[in-house]
Short mmCIF file of N, CA and C in Angstrom, two decimals:
data_model
loop_
_atom_site.label_atom_id
_atom_site.label_comp_id
_atom_site.label_asym_id
_atom_site.label_seq_id
_atom_site.Cartn_x
_atom_site.Cartn_y
_atom_site.Cartn_z
N UNK M 7 8.08 -6.06 31.93
CA UNK M 7 6.56 -6.11 31.63
C UNK M 7 6.14 -4.94 30.74
N UNK M 8 6.62 -3.67 31.21
CA UNK M 8 6.27 -2.49 30.46
C UNK M 8 6.82 -2.44 29.13
N UNK M 9 8.00 -3.00 28.98
CA UNK M 9 8.60 -3.15 27.57
C UNK M 9 7.76 -3.88 26.70
N UNK M 10 7.26 -5.08 27.18
CA UNK M 10 6.53 -5.84 26.37
C UNK M 10 5.15 -5.20 25.85
N UNK M 11 4.59 -4.43 26.79
CA UNK M 11 3.41 -3.69 26.45
C UNK M 11 3.67 -2.66 25.43
N UNK M 12 4.84 -1.89 25.43
CA UNK M 12 5.17 -0.93 24.58
C UNK M 12 5.44 -1.47 23.20
N UNK M 13 6.03 -2.63 23.08
CA UNK M 13 6.29 -3.29 21.85
C UNK M 13 5.12 -3.78 21.14
N UNK M 14 4.10 -4.13 22.07
CA UNK M 14 2.81 -4.63 21.51
C UNK M 14 2.19 -3.44 20.94
N UNK M 15 2.15 -2.27 21.61
CA UNK M 15 1.38 -1.12 21.08
C UNK M 15 2.11 -0.67 19.74
N UNK M 16 3.48 -0.89 19.84
CA UNK M 16 4.20 -0.30 18.51
C UNK M 16 3.70 -1.24 17.43
N UNK M 17 3.60 -2.45 17.66
CA UNK M 17 3.27 -3.48 16.57
C UNK M 17 1.87 -3.05 15.95
N UNK M 18 1.01 -2.71 16.95
CA UNK M 18 -0.35 -2.34 16.49
C UNK M 18 -0.27 -1.24 15.68
N UNK M 19 0.48 -0.11 16.00
CA UNK M 19 0.63 1.10 15.22
C UNK M 19 1.23 0.78 13.74
N UNK M 20 2.27 -0.12 13.83
CA UNK M 20 2.92 -0.51 12.66
C UNK M 20 1.83 -1.18 11.66
N UNK M 21 1.02 -2.09 12.11
CA UNK M 21 -0.01 -2.76 11.34
C UNK M 21 -0.94 -1.92 10.84
N UNK M 22 -1.47 -0.84 11.66
CA UNK M 22 -2.47 0.00 11.17
C UNK M 22 -1.90 1.10 10.18
N UNK M 23 -0.46 1.37 10.40
CA UNK M 23 0.04 2.19 9.46
C UNK M 23 0.10 1.60 8.00
N UNK M 24 0.55 0.36 8.04
CA UNK M 24 0.68 -0.50 6.88
C UNK M 24 -0.72 -0.49 6.11
N UNK M 25 -1.70 -0.83 6.97
CA UNK M 25 -3.02 -0.92 6.39
C UNK M 25 -3.59 0.39 5.74
N UNK M 26 -3.24 1.52 6.38
CA UNK M 26 -3.73 2.83 5.90
C UNK M 26 -2.85 3.16 4.48
N UNK M 27 -1.60 2.78 4.43
CA UNK M 27 -0.84 2.96 3.31
C UNK M 27 -1.36 2.16 2.18
N UNK M 28 -1.72 0.77 2.43
CA UNK M 28 -2.33 -0.01 1.64
C UNK M 28 -3.66 0.58 0.86
N UNK M 29 -4.54 0.96 1.88
CA UNK M 29 -5.75 1.59 1.41
C UNK M 29 -5.61 2.82 0.54
N UNK M 30 -4.47 3.69 1.04
CA UNK M 30 -4.23 4.87 0.17
C UNK M 30 -3.86 4.67 -1.14
N UNK M 31 -2.98 3.59 -1.42
CA UNK M 31 -2.46 3.12 -2.63
C UNK M 31 -3.75 2.69 -3.46
N UNK M 32 -4.53 1.88 -2.91
CA UNK M 32 -5.59 1.35 -3.74
C UNK M 32 -6.50 2.48 -4.20
N UNK M 33 -6.86 3.50 -3.31
CA UNK M 33 -7.68 4.55 -3.64
C UNK M 33 -6.97 5.42 -4.81
N UNK M 34 -5.70 5.67 -4.75
CA UNK M 34 -4.96 6.29 -5.65
C UNK M 34 -5.06 5.59 -7.10
N UNK M 35 -4.91 4.20 -6.97
CA UNK M 35 -4.92 3.47 -8.14
C UNK M 35 -6.29 3.63 -8.91
N UNK M 36 -7.44 3.43 -7.99
CA UNK M 36 -8.72 3.56 -8.48
C UNK M 36 -9.00 5.03 -9.10
N UNK M 37 -8.47 6.00 -8.48
CA UNK M 37 -8.60 7.35 -8.98
C UNK M 37 -7.95 7.47 -10.35
N UNK M 38 -6.86 6.85 -10.29
CA UNK M 38 -6.03 6.82 -11.64
C UNK M 38 -5.43 8.28 -12.00
N UNK M 39 -5.30 9.10 -10.83
CA UNK M 39 -4.74 10.41 -11.02
C UNK M 39 -3.32 10.22 -11.40
N UNK M 40 -2.79 11.36 -12.09
CA UNK M 40 -1.38 11.30 -12.58
C UNK M 40 -0.58 11.34 -11.31
N UNK M 41 -0.80 12.18 -10.27
CA UNK M 41 -0.04 12.35 -9.00
C UNK M 41 -0.09 10.85 -8.37
N UNK M 42 -1.22 10.23 -8.27
CA UNK M 42 -1.27 9.09 -7.73
C UNK M 42 -0.44 7.94 -8.28
N UNK M 43 -0.34 7.88 -9.61
CA UNK M 43 0.38 6.92 -10.37
C UNK M 43 1.90 7.16 -10.30
N UNK M 44 2.40 8.42 -10.16
CA UNK M 44 3.70 8.75 -9.94
C UNK M 44 4.27 8.46 -8.55
N UNK M 45 3.30 8.56 -7.55
CA UNK M 45 3.65 8.23 -6.12
C UNK M 45 3.70 6.64 -5.99
N UNK M 46 2.83 5.95 -6.68
CA UNK M 46 2.90 4.54 -6.71
C UNK M 46 4.21 4.08 -7.26
N UNK M 47 4.56 4.64 -8.47
CA UNK M 47 5.92 4.25 -8.99
C UNK M 47 7.04 4.43 -8.04
N UNK M 48 6.93 5.63 -7.30
CA UNK M 48 8.06 6.00 -6.29
C UNK M 48 8.08 4.78 -5.28
N UNK M 49 6.83 4.33 -4.87
CA UNK M 49 6.83 3.33 -3.72
C UNK M 49 7.51 2.04 -4.31
N UNK M 50 7.13 1.63 -5.53
CA UNK M 50 7.64 0.45 -6.23
C UNK M 50 9.13 0.46 -6.53
N UNK M 51 9.59 1.65 -6.81
CA UNK M 51 11.08 1.70 -7.27
C UNK M 51 11.94 1.30 -6.12
#
């Protein structure tokens, strides 16, 4: 039972982490900064 709860919490953290990464990417894209574009290229590579 405890293991199930732990995996559920981990899933929530993973989802929120992915969401924050996605938001960060979008903000950097909008900003159009040189640093942001190089980081996005790194992510896509």
